[in-house]
Amino acid sequence: MAQIGESPHLQRQIGFWSAVAVVVGSTIGSGIFGSPAGIAEKMPGPLPMLSVWVVGGLFALCGALTLAEVGGAFPYAGGLYVFLREAYGRPMGFLFGWAQLLLIRPAALGAVAVIFGEYALRLGGLDPDSAEFARYATYAAIGALVVVAFANVRGVRWGTGIQNVTTILKTGGLMALVVLAFARGLPGNTAHFTPAVPAGSFSFAPFGLALVSVLWAFDGWSDSTYVSGEIADPRRNVPRSIFLGTAIIIAVYLLANLAYLSVLSVGEIAASKQVAADVMQGLVGPAGLAFIVATVMLSTFGTLNGSMLTAPRIFYAMAEDKLFFPAVARVHPRYHTPYVSVVLTAAIGIVFVSIGSFAQLADAFVTAMVPFYALAVGSVFVFRARAKRGAATPPGELPPTAAESGEEAAVPDHPHYDPPVRTPLYPFVPALFILSTLMLLANAVMDGASRWPTLGTFAAILVGLPVYWATAGRKGGISHG
């Protein structure tokens, strides 16, 4: 017999607005500052460029509306890992954790940490063309990882406190850019919006590749599910935080892109290495440049902290299920945090920052996450079908029983699927998300430039299956004795 529930050592200390800050703060990072140039290069027209962001937002919203239902039904530490394990079994849960450990989390932590380091040095006045810049940026990135790891070991309130502050500051910084651009840039630059669709500015293959970059910018819309074992009143707050957080992100991103276009032409955006900095410098001079550099630094630091708050819960939940080393499930006796998992996550980031050769592979690593998003969203069909048959959660897919762990059961064994909210326009919303995912992956495989990185990413994920059967797939899983 098995039972599902959060560890009794993890406490529900995260309120609604902190959960929203986890979603918004984990998502708004480097993407909105770094992705527009590449997107404008692939979609060299105002409407095609903006349409990529609209479609990416619709994609994220469909996923958010679906996972609001599933997350409310399974509000436990681990988020997507729990959904995948409960819908498809332990091997799929392990594959997700394997991909997070090997590809997804290192890419996210490493890329964002390096960008933080570069902007921190720029704010400090160091010349980006100097010989020492890259080395010092690496040191700053490692320092940032150490700081956020310490904060998230020290306590959930420390981690969410940093998340709340940085989310407010970076969202405020972007909104300041938007207001200035609309007030001072738009009146004289309406020509940047015409012609809306220049000849040759749209084709499907470049659109799909541009959408990958947009998904990098949107990645994080489901992050509150990872800490739902510590969210207060989770059946109410988990769905609401996913939906509201995603809506805020979509609005901020669309406004930011309109602001960029009101000051710079599509061609100028495509040629810009730091579009937000160029916009602010054009609007208010050097002071604007310093302001946006500080905003990007805060933004990436907040994203790092969000990742350090959420990712360790995946490895922690796996360890509780005997799918990972048992020590990773340890919870600090005083701070009530999964401190071993936090340290492991920080170490992964530090190793990849030190290697420094993975940043250009970020798109391929984003591709690694897309199939798992599709499967997590698809789990709603599995759970609803199971509920319609009157079937409970299958035995053997859940964590150890309360009797085995020596703790009082939080909920009955094998609970029925009972979500607090339902996905609107079901089944069209989850089906649209899954269809979009399949089209995106097919486009990545068919495109010559992205084919081999994409296939290599999938091969690395599938290596997890023999690893599973050789370790956690054995009877009893990885020993906790």
XYZ file of C-alpha atoms in Angstrom:
481
model
C 0.000 0.000 0.000
C 1.125 3.556 -0.592
C 0.093 7.004 0.379
C 0.476 10.398 -1.215
C 1.213 13.544 0.711
C 3.901 16.040 1.432
C 6.658 15.154 3.844
C 5.610 15.989 7.407
C 8.863 17.944 7.668
C 7.934 20.373 4.903
C 5.678 23.106 6.213
C 3.024 25.066 4.306
C 4.535 28.538 4.683
C 4.080 29.976 1.160
C 1.101 32.297 0.762
C -0.844 33.099 -2.397
C 1.091 36.198 -3.476
C 4.421 34.499 -2.814
C 3.235 31.611 -5.009
C 2.384 34.118 -7.752
C 5.857 35.650 -7.301
C 7.377 32.183 -7.774
C 5.638 31.910 -11.165
C 6.326 35.473 -12.335
C 9.796 35.750 -10.816
C 10.966 32.370 -12.122
C 9.746 33.177 -15.628
C 10.740 36.799 -16.210
C 14.493 36.452 -16.392
C 16.863 36.860 -19.302
C 14.474 35.808 -22.073
C 12.567 39.051 -22.550
C 15.886 40.938 -22.708
C 17.859 38.506 -24.879
C 15.348 36.696 -27.104
C 13.770 39.585 -29.095
C 16.806 40.032 -31.376
C 16.836 36.428 -32.568
C 13.064 36.410 -32.962
C 13.102 39.617 -35.015
C 15.848 38.154 -37.209
C 13.727 35.071 -37.964
C 10.453 37.044 -38.256
C 11.523 40.385 -39.872
C 8.154 42.103 -39.776
C 6.182 43.823 -36.983
C 3.172 41.500 -37.058
C 5.128 38.240 -37.570
C 7.502 39.193 -34.737
C 4.645 40.031 -32.358
C 2.662 36.962 -33.433
C 5.381 34.664 -32.102
C 4.966 36.195 -28.651
C 1.165 35.995 -28.882
C 1.280 32.315 -29.886
C 3.836 31.586 -27.167
C 1.550 33.286 -24.649
C -1.455 31.294 -25.874
C 0.645 28.126 -25.648
C 1.597 28.907 -22.031
C -1.987 29.882 -21.133
C -3.415 26.589 -22.425
C -0.854 24.724 -20.355
C -1.532 26.880 -17.309
C -5.301 26.400 -17.483
C -4.803 22.632 -17.632
C -2.172 22.327 -14.930
C -4.250 24.566 -12.678
C -6.690 21.641 -12.571
C -4.078 18.907 -12.157
C -1.961 20.939 -9.719
C -4.977 21.604 -7.525
C -5.718 17.864 -7.416
C -2.110 16.900 -6.595
C -0.655 19.754 -4.485
C 2.503 17.945 -3.406
C 6.226 18.636 -3.560
C 7.631 17.881 -7.008
C 4.962 19.350 -9.284
C 5.239 17.979 -12.813
C 7.210 15.003 -11.506
C 4.176 13.986 -9.414
C 1.750 14.440 -12.321
C 3.894 12.330 -14.658
C 4.451 9.612 -12.079
C 0.768 9.372 -11.170
C -0.439 9.368 -14.782
C 2.177 7.190 -16.479
C 4.104 5.400 -13.739
C 7.462 5.512 -12.050
C 9.629 5.168 -15.196
C 8.185 8.385 -16.655
C 8.677 10.203 -13.355
C 12.285 9.033 -13.318
C 12.858 10.162 -16.925
C 11.608 13.638 -16.037
C 13.960 13.828 -13.053
C 16.821 12.460 -15.183
C 16.247 15.146 -17.832
C 16.065 17.832 -15.136
C 19.316 16.631 -13.579
C 21.240 16.067 -16.802
C 19.975 18.759 -19.174
C 17.171 21.105 -18.246
C 18.180 22.418 -14.846
C 21.916 22.814 -15.643
C 21.073 24.774 -18.798
C 18.625 27.034 -16.998
C 20.827 27.678 -13.977
C 24.011 28.065 -15.981
C 22.686 30.343 -18.697
C 20.861 32.650 -16.288
C 23.767 32.765 -13.817
C 26.235 33.747 -16.547
C 23.924 36.525 -17.760
C 23.638 37.767 -14.179
C 27.425 37.819 -13.882
C 27.869 39.733 -17.129
C 25.327 42.398 -16.211
C 26.663 42.703 -12.667
C 30.121 43.463 -14.069
C 28.687 45.936 -16.573
C 26.918 47.742 -13.747
C 30.244 47.790 -11.903
C 31.915 49.474 -14.861
C 34.070 46.619 -16.193
C 34.599 46.735 -19.955
C 32.895 43.724 -21.643
C 35.751 43.632 -24.181
C 38.442 43.245 -21.529
C 40.382 39.979 -21.260
C 39.239 39.406 -17.670
C 35.531 39.973 -18.285
C 34.513 36.348 -19.004
C 36.503 34.995 -16.044
C 35.096 37.544 -13.610
C 31.584 36.959 -14.963
C 31.993 33.267 -14.138
C 33.062 34.151 -10.586
C 30.049 36.442 -10.185
C 27.734 33.734 -11.524
C 29.099 31.178 -9.062
C 28.779 33.708 -6.246
C 25.125 34.302 -7.125
C 24.417 30.567 -7.088
C 26.045 30.228 -3.675
C 24.004 33.133 -2.278
C 20.629 31.840 -3.481
C 21.501 28.316 -2.345
C 22.336 29.606 1.145
C 19.075 31.575 1.290
C 17.014 28.567 0.267
C 18.740 26.295 2.760
C 18.207 28.900 5.467
C 14.434 28.789 5.065
C 11.449 28.963 2.715
C 10.675 32.451 3.997
C 14.161 33.589 2.962
C 13.709 32.151 -0.520
C 10.210 33.550 -1.014
C 11.277 36.885 0.481
C 13.995 37.274 -2.162
C 11.512 36.138 -4.800
C 8.891 38.689 -3.764
C 11.323 41.624 -3.735
C 13.068 40.813 -7.019
C 9.754 40.126 -8.771
C 8.371 43.518 -7.775
C 11.569 45.332 -8.769
C 12.088 43.690 -12.140
C 8.435 43.908 -13.141
C 8.497 47.553 -12.095
C 11.641 48.127 -14.152
C 10.063 46.651 -17.268
C 6.900 48.688 -16.744
C 9.002 51.851 -16.420
C 10.560 51.038 -19.800
C 7.091 50.473 -21.285
C 5.706 53.769 -19.960
C 8.712 55.768 -21.170
C 8.676 54.110 -24.584
C 4.985 54.739 -25.105
C 5.213 58.320 -23.838
C 8.390 59.369 -25.647
C 9.032 56.809 -28.381
C 5.688 55.851 -29.844
C 4.424 59.272 -31.021
C 7.307 59.693 -33.454
C 7.843 56.093 -34.523
C 4.514 54.693 -35.675
C 6.284 53.889 -38.946
C 7.963 50.978 -37.132
C 4.609 49.169 -37.225
C 4.167 49.409 -40.997
C 4.063 47.536 -43.247
C 2.681 44.990 -40.789
C 3.770 41.969 -42.848
C 6.601 42.835 -45.264
C 7.199 40.454 -48.155
C 9.120 37.368 -47.042
C 8.755 38.140 -43.331
C 6.832 34.991 -42.433
C 7.396 31.292 -43.049
C 6.574 28.287 -40.920
C 10.033 26.824 -40.216
C 11.595 30.073 -38.898
C 8.389 30.695 -36.936
C 8.823 27.336 -35.176
C 12.460 28.080 -34.350
C 11.519 31.544 -33.065
C 8.821 29.934 -30.920
C 11.499 27.845 -29.178
C 13.165 31.081 -28.050
C 9.817 32.428 -26.865
C 9.223 29.246 -24.880
C 12.581 29.811 -23.181
C 11.292 33.233 -22.154
C 7.962 31.757 -20.944
C 9.489 28.770 -19.162
C 8.482 28.901 -15.500
C 4.704 29.299 -15.830
C 4.168 26.024 -13.927
C 6.844 26.527 -11.281
C 4.521 27.034 -8.318
C 3.513 23.359 -8.662
C 7.019 22.292 -7.607
C 6.597 23.928 -4.199
C 2.901 23.123 -3.781
C 3.792 20.854 -0.867
C 4.634 24.088 0.981
C 1.858 26.374 -0.297
C -0.840 27.243 2.219
C -4.408 26.271 1.257
C -3.022 24.542 -1.850
C -6.287 23.473 -3.479
C -7.205 27.134 -3.704
C -3.833 28.827 -4.105
C -1.988 26.489 -6.492
C -4.494 26.869 -9.385
C -4.932 30.601 -8.790
C -1.171 31.251 -8.672
C -0.587 29.383 -11.946
C -3.326 31.239 -13.789
C -2.681 34.739 -12.425
C 1.085 34.417 -12.723
C 0.837 33.297 -16.359
C -1.583 36.116 -17.202
C 0.811 38.698 -15.706
C 3.737 37.282 -17.691
C 1.835 37.366 -20.989
C 0.788 40.977 -20.412
C 4.300 42.115 -19.440
C 5.932 40.390 -22.428
C 3.498 41.778 -24.989
C 3.802 45.300 -23.566
C 7.605 45.053 -23.538
C 7.723 44.011 -27.198
C 5.362 46.799 -28.207
C 7.602 49.192 -26.287
C 10.717 47.923 -28.093
C 8.965 48.345 -31.439
C 7.826 51.853 -30.593
C 11.476 52.961 -30.288
C 13.377 50.634 -32.653
C 12.490 49.171 -36.038
C 12.345 45.400 -36.495
C 15.718 45.542 -38.235
C 17.241 47.505 -35.366
C 15.828 45.016 -32.856
C 17.320 42.141 -34.862
C 20.733 43.841 -34.882
C 20.679 44.711 -31.176
C 22.627 42.551 -28.746
C 20.859 44.151 -25.776
C 17.574 45.520 -27.032
C 16.230 46.783 -23.686
C 19.485 48.641 -23.021
C 19.431 50.211 -26.498
C 15.820 51.301 -26.012
C 16.463 52.901 -22.622
C 19.673 54.560 -23.764
C 17.818 56.018 -26.729
C 15.072 57.327 -24.464
C 17.000 58.813 -21.525
C 20.711 58.426 -22.300
C 23.398 56.785 -20.091
C 21.152 56.862 -17.014
C 18.649 54.714 -18.878
C 21.374 52.237 -19.760
C 22.420 51.923 -16.098
C 18.784 51.521 -15.075
C 18.091 48.670 -17.472
C 21.385 46.932 -16.663
C 20.377 46.958 -12.991
C 16.910 45.663 -13.951
C 18.374 42.751 -15.918
C 20.745 41.951 -13.054
C 17.839 41.865 -10.566
C 15.717 39.934 -13.030
C 18.242 37.157 -13.551
C 19.053 36.997 -9.836
C 15.339 36.542 -9.078
C 15.087 33.802 -11.713
C 18.093 32.031 -10.198
C 16.479 32.211 -6.782
C 13.182 30.893 -8.182
C 14.958 27.962 -9.775
C 16.775 27.241 -6.517
C 13.445 27.355 -4.688
C 11.608 25.008 -7.074
C 14.044 22.540 -8.686
C 15.267 20.919 -5.453
C 11.688 19.783 -4.737
C 11.844 17.560 -7.838
C 14.920 15.683 -6.631
C 13.559 15.639 -3.076
C 10.281 14.030 -4.231
C 12.210 11.476 -6.319
C 14.338 10.528 -3.320
C 11.221 10.107 -1.173
C 9.910 7.688 -3.811
C 13.174 5.698 -3.786
C 13.935 6.873 -7.309
C 17.010 8.816 -6.228
C 19.658 8.698 -3.526
C 17.929 8.662 -0.115
C 20.117 11.428 1.331
C 18.539 13.877 -1.140
C 15.229 13.522 0.751
C 16.702 14.856 3.978
C 14.982 17.894 5.453
C 16.845 20.331 7.698
C 15.646 19.793 11.278
C 15.617 23.522 12.033
C 14.902 25.274 8.741
C 12.471 22.673 7.286
C 14.056 22.829 3.835
C 15.319 19.983 1.586
C 18.852 21.224 2.132
C 20.723 18.323 0.523
C 18.690 18.737 -2.653
C 19.304 22.505 -2.626
C 23.066 21.959 -2.329
C 22.940 19.362 -5.132
C 21.073 21.785 -7.411
C 23.583 24.560 -6.694
C 26.501 22.201 -7.375
C 24.995 21.263 -10.764
C 24.740 24.929 -11.700
C 28.285 25.709 -10.547
C 29.755 22.821 -12.558
C 28.046 23.922 -15.755
C 28.896 27.585 -15.216
C 32.533 26.552 -14.809
C 32.423 24.522 -18.031
C 30.794 27.463 -19.771
C 30.296 25.750 -23.135
C 26.593 24.996 -22.867
C 25.004 28.424 -23.270
C 24.638 28.058 -27.048
C 22.715 24.802 -26.493
C 19.934 26.458 -24.493
C 17.396 26.057 -27.312
C 18.065 22.319 -27.501
C 17.678 22.045 -23.732
C 14.384 23.916 -23.884
C 13.333 21.298 -26.423
C 14.041 18.679 -23.734
C 11.371 20.219 -21.519
C 8.663 20.493 -24.172
C 7.739 16.751 -24.333
C 7.379 16.654 -20.550
C 5.113 19.694 -20.593
C 2.966 17.923 -23.203
C 2.828 14.728 -21.137
C 2.011 16.663 -17.955
C -0.819 18.498 -19.707
C -1.944 15.203 -21.248
C -2.204 13.699 -17.762
C -5.555 15.483 -17.391
C -7.012 13.025 -19.924
C -5.609 10.101 -17.953
C -6.924 11.337 -14.620
C -10.385 12.198 -15.965
C -10.696 8.843 -17.719
C -9.634 7.067 -14.539
C -12.146 9.071 -12.501
C -14.903 8.305 -15.006
C -14.229 4.596 -14.546
C -14.355 5.119 -10.786
C -10.778 3.948 -10.474
C -8.496 5.155 -7.711
C -4.837 6.000 -8.193
C -3.073 2.744 -9.174
C -1.141 1.002 -6.389
C 2.625 1.148 -6.558
C 2.880 4.633 -8.069
C 2.881 6.628 -4.850
C 5.426 7.364 -2.109
C 6.010 5.029 0.881
C 3.107 4.560 3.277
C 2.790 6.438 6.510
C 3.331 3.139 8.309
C 6.621 2.623 6.490
C 7.817 6.142 7.281
C 6.532 6.102 10.842
C 4.347 9.160 10.284
C 0.613 9.780 10.372
C -1.072 9.592 6.970
C -1.926 13.010 5.485
C -4.644 11.672 3.145
C -6.193 8.252 2.447
C -4.366 5.685 0.323
C -4.998 5.945 -3.449
C -7.243 9.031 -3.460
C -9.744 9.589 -6.244
C -9.138 12.458 -8.650
C -10.918 15.458 -7.146
C -9.615 18.741 -8.644
C -10.843 22.017 -7.105
C -11.140 23.645 -10.559
C -11.783 22.320 -14.053
C -10.000 23.235 -17.280
C -12.232 25.582 -19.320
C -13.103 24.487 -22.866
C -11.975 20.939 -22.109
C -10.809 18.964 -24.078
C -9.857 21.648 -26.620
C -7.474 23.613 -24.364
C -5.185 20.691 -23.422
C -5.490 19.235 -26.924
C -4.361 22.558 -28.453
C -1.346 22.625 -26.138
C -0.352 19.073 -27.053
C -0.892 19.637 -30.783
C 1.245 22.786 -30.645
C 3.964 20.836 -28.872
C 3.975 18.094 -31.500
C 4.181 20.663 -34.298
C 7.044 22.422 -32.541
C 9.026 19.209 -32.086
C 8.363 18.114 -35.679
C 9.600 21.479 -36.921
C 12.773 21.179 -34.825
C 13.504 17.719 -36.239
C 12.795 18.722 -39.853
C 14.952 21.862 -39.708
C 18.521 21.066 -40.711
C 20.158 23.419 -38.218
C 18.275 22.134 -35.172
C 17.762 18.477 -36.168
C 20.854 16.935 -34.626
C 20.877 18.964 -31.398
C 17.197 18.016 -30.946
C 17.755 14.320 -31.634
C 20.842 14.351 -29.422
C 18.792 15.851 -26.602
C 16.125 13.148 -26.928
C 18.785 10.434 -27.028
C 20.317 11.760 -23.797
C 16.875 11.652 -22.156
C 16.168 8.091 -23.329
C 19.459 6.908 -21.838
C 17.591 7.402 -18.570
C 15.498 4.271 -19.229
C 18.337 1.732 -18.888
C 19.631 3.772 -15.949
C 16.179 3.473 -14.346
C 15.970 -0.289 -14.814
C 19.511 -0.741 -13.503
C 18.880 1.325 -10.369
C 15.482 2.600 -9.249
C 13.548 0.114 -11.392
C 14.752 -2.815 -9.328
C 12.372 -4.148 -6.695
C 12.210 -1.704 -3.797
C 13.920 1.092 -5.710
C 17.103 2.740 -4.472
C 17.679 1.530 -0.936
C 16.819 3.850 1.909
C 18.402 1.518 4.395
